[in-house]
mmCIF file of C-alpha atoms in Angstrom:
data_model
loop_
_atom_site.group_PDB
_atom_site.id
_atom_site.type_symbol
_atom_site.label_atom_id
_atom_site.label_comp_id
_atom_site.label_asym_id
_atom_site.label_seq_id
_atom_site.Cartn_x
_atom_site.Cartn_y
_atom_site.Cartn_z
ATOM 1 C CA UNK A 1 -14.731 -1.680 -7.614
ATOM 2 C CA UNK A 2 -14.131 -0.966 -3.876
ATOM 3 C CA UNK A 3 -13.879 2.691 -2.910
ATOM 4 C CA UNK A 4 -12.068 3.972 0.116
ATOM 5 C CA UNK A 5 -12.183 7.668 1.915
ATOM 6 C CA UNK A 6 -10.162 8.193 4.448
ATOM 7 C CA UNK A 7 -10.490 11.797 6.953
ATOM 8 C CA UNK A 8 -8.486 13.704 8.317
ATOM 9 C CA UNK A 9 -5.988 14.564 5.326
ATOM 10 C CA UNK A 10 -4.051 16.092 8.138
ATOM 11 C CA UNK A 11 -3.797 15.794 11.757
ATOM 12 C CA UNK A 12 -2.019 17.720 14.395
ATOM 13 C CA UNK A 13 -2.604 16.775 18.063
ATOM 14 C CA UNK A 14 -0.196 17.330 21.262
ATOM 15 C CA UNK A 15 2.056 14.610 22.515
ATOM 16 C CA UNK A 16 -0.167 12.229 24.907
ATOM 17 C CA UNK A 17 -2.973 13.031 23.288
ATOM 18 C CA UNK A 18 -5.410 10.542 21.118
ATOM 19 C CA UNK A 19 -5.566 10.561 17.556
ATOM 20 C CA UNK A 20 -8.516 8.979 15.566
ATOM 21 C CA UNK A 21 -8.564 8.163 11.660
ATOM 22 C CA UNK A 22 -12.177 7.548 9.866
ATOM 23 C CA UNK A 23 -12.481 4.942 7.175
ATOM 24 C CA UNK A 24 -15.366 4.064 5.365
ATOM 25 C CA UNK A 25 -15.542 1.809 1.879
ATOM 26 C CA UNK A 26 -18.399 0.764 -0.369
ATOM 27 C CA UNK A 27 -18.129 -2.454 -1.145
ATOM 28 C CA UNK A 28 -20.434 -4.681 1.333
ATOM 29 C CA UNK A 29 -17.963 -8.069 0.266
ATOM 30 C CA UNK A 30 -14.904 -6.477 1.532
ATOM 31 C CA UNK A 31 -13.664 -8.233 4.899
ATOM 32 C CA UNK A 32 -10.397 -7.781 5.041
ATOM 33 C CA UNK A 33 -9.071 -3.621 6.429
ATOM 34 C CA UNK A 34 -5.319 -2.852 7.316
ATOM 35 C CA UNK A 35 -3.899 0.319 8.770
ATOM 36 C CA UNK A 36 -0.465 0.952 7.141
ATOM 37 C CA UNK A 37 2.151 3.414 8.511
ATOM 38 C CA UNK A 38 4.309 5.408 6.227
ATOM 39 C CA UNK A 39 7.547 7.252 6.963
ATOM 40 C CA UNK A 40 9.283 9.414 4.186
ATOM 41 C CA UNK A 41 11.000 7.797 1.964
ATOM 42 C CA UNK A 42 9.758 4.336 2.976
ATOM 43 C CA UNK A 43 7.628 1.997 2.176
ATOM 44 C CA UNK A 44 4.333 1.674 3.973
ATOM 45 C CA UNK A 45 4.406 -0.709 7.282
ATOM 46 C CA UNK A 46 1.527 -2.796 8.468
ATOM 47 C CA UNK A 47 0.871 -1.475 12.270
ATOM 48 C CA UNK A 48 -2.916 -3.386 12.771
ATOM 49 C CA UNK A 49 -5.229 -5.230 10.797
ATOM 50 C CA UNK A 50 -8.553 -6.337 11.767
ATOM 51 C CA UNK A 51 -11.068 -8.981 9.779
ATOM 52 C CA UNK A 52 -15.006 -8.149 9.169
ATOM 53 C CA UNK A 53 -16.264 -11.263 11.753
ATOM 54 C CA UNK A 54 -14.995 -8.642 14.527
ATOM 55 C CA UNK A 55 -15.766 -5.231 15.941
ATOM 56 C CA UNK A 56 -12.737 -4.081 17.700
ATOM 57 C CA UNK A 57 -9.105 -4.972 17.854
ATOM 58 C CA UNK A 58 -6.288 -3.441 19.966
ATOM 59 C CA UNK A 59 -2.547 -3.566 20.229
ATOM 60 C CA UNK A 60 -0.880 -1.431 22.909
ATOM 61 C CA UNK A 61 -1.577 2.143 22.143
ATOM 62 C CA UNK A 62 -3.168 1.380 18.491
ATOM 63 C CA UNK A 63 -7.090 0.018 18.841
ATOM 64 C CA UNK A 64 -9.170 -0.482 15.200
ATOM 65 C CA UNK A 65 -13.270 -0.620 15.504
ATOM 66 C CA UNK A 66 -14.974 -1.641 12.427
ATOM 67 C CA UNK A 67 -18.932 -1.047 12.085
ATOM 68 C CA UNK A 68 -19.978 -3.363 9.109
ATOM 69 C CA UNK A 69 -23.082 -1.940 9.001
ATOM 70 C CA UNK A 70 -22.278 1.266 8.825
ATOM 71 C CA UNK A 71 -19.039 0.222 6.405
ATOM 72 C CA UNK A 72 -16.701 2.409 8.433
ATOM 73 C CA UNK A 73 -13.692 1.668 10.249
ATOM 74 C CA UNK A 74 -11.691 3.872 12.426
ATOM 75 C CA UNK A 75 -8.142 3.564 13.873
ATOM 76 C CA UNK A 76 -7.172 5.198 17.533
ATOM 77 C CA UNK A 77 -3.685 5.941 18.340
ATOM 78 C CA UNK A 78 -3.408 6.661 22.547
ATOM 79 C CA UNK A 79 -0.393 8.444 24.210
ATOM 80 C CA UNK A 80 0.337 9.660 21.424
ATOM 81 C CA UNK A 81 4.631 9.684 21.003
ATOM 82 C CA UNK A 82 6.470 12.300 18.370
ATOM 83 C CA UNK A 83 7.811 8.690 16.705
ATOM 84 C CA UNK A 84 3.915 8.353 15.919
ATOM 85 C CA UNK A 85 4.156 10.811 13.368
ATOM 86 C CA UNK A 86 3.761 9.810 9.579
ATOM 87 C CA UNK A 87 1.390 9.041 7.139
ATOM 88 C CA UNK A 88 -1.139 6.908 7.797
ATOM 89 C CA UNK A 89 -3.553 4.644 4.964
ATOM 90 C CA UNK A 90 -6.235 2.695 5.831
ATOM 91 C CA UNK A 91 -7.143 -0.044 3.257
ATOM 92 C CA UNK A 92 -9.995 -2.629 2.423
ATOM 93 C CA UNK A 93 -9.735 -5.704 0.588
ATOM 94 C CA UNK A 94 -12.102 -8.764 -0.896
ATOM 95 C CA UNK A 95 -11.771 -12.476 0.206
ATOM 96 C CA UNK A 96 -8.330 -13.234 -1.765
ATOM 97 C CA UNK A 97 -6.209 -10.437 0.130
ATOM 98 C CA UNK A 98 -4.379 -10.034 -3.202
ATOM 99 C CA UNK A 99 -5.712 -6.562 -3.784
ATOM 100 C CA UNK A 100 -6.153 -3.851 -1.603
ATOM 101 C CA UNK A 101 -7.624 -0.562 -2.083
ATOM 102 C CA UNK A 102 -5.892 2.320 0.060
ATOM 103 C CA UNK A 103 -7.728 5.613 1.113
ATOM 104 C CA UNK A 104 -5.538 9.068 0.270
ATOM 105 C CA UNK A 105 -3.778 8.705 3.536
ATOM 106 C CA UNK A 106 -3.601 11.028 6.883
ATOM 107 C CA UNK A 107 -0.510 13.132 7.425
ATOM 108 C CA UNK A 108 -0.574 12.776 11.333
ATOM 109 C CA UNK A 109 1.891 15.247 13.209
ATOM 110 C CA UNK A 110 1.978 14.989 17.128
ATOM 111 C CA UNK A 111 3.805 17.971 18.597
ATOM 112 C CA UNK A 112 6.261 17.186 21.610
ATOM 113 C CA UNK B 1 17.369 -11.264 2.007
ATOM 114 C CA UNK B 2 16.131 -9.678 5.013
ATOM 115 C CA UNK B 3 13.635 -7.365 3.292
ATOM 116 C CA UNK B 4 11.912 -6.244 -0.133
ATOM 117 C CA UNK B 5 14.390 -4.592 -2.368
ATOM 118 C CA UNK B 6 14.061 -2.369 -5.255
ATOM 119 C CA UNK B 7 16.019 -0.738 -7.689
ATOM 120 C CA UNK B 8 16.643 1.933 -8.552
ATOM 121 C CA UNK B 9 15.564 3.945 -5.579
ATOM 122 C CA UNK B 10 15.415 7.142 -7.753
ATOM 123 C CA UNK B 11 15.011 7.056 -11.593
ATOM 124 C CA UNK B 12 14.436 10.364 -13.724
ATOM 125 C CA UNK B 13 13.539 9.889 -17.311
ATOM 126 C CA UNK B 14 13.140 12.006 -20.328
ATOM 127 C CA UNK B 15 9.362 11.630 -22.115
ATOM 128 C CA UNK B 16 9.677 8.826 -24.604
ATOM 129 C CA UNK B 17 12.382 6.706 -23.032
ATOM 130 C CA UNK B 18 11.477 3.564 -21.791
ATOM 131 C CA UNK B 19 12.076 2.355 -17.710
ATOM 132 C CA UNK B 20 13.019 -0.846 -16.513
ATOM 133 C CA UNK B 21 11.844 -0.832 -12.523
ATOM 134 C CA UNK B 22 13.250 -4.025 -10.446
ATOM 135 C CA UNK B 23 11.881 -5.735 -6.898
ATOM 136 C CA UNK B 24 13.883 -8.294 -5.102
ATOM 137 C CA UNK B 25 10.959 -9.903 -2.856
ATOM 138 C CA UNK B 26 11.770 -12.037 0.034
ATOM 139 C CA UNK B 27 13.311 -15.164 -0.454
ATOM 140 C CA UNK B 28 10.951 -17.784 -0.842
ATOM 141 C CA UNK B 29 7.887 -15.375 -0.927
ATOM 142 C CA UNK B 30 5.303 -17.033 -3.371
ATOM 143 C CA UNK B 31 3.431 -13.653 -3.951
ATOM 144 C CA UNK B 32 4.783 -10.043 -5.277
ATOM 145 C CA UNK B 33 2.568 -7.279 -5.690
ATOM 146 C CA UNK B 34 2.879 -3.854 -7.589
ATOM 147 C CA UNK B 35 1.258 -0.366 -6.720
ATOM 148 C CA UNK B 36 1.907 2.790 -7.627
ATOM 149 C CA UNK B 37 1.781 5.648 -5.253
ATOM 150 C CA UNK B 38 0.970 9.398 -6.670
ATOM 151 C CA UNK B 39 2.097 12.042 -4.705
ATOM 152 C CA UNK B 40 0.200 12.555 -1.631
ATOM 153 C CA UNK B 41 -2.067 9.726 -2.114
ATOM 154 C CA UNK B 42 -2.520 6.102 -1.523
ATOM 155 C CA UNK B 43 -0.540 3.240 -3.490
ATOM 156 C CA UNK B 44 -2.943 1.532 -6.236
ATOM 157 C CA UNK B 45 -2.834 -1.726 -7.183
ATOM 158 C CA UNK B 46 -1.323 -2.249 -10.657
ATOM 159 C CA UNK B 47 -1.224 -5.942 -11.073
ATOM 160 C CA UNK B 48 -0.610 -9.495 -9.001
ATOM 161 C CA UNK B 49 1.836 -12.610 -9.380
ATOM 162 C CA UNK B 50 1.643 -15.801 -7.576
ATOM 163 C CA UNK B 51 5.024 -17.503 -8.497
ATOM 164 C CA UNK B 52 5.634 -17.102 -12.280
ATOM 165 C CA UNK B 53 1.831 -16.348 -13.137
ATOM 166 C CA UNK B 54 0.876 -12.928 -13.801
ATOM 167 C CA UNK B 55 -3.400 -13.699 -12.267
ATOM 168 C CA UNK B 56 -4.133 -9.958 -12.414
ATOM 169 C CA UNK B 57 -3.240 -7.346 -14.153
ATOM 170 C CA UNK B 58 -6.640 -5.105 -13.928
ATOM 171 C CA UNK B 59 -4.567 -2.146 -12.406
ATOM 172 C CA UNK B 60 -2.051 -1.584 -15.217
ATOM 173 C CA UNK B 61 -2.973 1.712 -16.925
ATOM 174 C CA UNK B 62 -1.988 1.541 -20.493
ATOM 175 C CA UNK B 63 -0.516 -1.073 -22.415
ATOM 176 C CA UNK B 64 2.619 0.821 -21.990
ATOM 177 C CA UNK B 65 2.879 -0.771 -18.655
ATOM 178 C CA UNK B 66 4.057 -4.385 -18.680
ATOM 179 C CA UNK B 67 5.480 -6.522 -15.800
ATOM 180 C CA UNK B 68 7.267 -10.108 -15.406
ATOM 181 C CA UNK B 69 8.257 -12.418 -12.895
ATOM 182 C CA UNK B 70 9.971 -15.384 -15.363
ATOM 183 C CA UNK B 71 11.003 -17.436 -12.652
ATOM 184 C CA UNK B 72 8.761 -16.744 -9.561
ATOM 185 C CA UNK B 73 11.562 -14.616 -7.921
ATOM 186 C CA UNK B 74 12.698 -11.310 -9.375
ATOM 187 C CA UNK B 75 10.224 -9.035 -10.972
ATOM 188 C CA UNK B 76 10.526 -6.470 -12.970
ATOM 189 C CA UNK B 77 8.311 -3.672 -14.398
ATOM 190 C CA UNK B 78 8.567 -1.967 -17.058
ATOM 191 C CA UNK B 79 7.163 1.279 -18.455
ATOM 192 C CA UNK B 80 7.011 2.176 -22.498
ATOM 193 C CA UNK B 81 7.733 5.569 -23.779
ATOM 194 C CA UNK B 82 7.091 7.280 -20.565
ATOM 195 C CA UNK B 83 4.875 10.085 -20.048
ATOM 196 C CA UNK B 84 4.475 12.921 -17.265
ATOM 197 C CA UNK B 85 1.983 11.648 -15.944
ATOM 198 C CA UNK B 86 3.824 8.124 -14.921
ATOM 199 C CA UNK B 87 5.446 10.080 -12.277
ATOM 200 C CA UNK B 88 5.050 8.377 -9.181
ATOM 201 C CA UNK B 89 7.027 6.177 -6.896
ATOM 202 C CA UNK B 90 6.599 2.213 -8.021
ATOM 203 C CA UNK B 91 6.388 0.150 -4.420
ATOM 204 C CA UNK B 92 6.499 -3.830 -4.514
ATOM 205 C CA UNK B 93 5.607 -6.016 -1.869
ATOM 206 C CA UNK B 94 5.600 -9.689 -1.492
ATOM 207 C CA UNK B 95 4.005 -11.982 0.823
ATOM 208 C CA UNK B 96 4.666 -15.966 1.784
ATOM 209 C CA UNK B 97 1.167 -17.377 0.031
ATOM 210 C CA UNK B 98 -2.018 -16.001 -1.106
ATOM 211 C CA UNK B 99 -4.502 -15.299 1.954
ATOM 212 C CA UNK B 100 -1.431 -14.518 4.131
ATOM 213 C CA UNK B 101 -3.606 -12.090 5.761
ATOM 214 C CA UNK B 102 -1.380 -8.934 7.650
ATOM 215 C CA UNK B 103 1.561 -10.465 5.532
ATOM 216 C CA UNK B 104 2.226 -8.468 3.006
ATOM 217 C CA UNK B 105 5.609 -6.632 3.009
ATOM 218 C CA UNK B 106 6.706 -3.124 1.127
ATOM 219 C CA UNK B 107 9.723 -2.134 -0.287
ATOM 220 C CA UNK B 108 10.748 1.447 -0.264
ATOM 221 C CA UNK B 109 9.668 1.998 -3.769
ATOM 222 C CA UNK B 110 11.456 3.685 -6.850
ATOM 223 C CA UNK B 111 10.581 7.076 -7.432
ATOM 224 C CA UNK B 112 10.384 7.761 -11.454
ATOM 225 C CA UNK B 113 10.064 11.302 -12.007
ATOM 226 C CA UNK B 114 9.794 11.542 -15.918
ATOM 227 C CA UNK B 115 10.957 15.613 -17.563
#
């Protein structure tokens, strides 16, 4: 099955400063990779998503590139705001979008 | 409703008894989802419904583990003679149809802690 790894665990930056999360996953057939948000005691929150027919996808301050080749995909927060911090999984999934495999997660903390 | 719900939010459980773990999806969502989420690490997939139709259950760990969905709303899952190491927080999330990609939706998830 698909394997996802996911780096930093943690992440500490200053407020207005850029954060970056690193994805990669193993399985070539995978198309389909979400960034979730997760604040204690909730459930996690879809924040971007981006599909393998494209490189780079942005939203406001939250941007996703994906290298297929390579079979990593990063997210990149900008202006970074204290109500960024959380937990943050990235996630890769197969054609049918009914299964997705999650990576262990980044505990980001931006410092006001 | 406006969101997925599950009950119990918290759950503890001496070793042996058996857990009964609900999710409320969003009305007139056609798929519900299970994962469970260790601490500190990502949710895993435990198994799949589309309506009434259980179409994967390749996640479930034992055969302890069972889940239903009888009438393509409600779902529950349940847990046999728990064990230790079935602590984890159970999340659910449903989505409108299969493919709906960026459409899933979480509930806040029951935390079992089994003793």
């Amino acid at each position: 099955g698909e394997n996802v790894e996911q780096h930093p665990s943690t992440l500490s930056v200053q407020e207005g400063d850029s954060a970056v999360i690193k994805c990669t996953y193993s399985d070539s057939a995978s198309n389909y990779f979400p960034w979730y948000k997760q604040e204690l005691g909730k459930g996690p929150q879809l924040i971007i998503d981006i599909r393998s027919n494209v490189g780079e996808k942005k939203d406001q301050r939250i941007a996703v590139t994906l290298n297929k080749t390579a079979k990593h995909f990063s997210l990149h927060i900008t202006e970074t705001q204290p109500e960024d911090s959380a937990v943050y999984f990235c996630a890769a999934s197969l054609n049918n979008f009914n299964k997705f495999y999650f990576g262990s997660g980044t505990k980001l903390n931006v410092k006001p | 409703g406006a969101g997925v719900s599950q009950s119990p939010r918290y759950k503890v459980a001496k070793r042996g008894q058996d857990v009964a773990l609900r999710c409320d999806p969003i009305s007139g969502h056609v798929s519900l989802f299970w994962y469970q989420q260790a601490l500190g690490q990502g949710p895993e997939f435990l198994t799949y419904f589309q309506n009434e139709a259980q179409l994967d259950k390749s996640g479930l760990p034992s055969d302890r583990f069972f889940a239903e969905r009888p009438e393509g709303s409600v779902s529950t899952l349940k847990i046999q003679r728990t064990q230790q190491e079935d602590s984890a927080v159970y999340l659910c999330a449903s989505s409108f149809d299969v493919g709906m990609m960026g459409g899933y939706t979480f509930g806040s998830g029951t935390r079992l802690t089994v003793v």
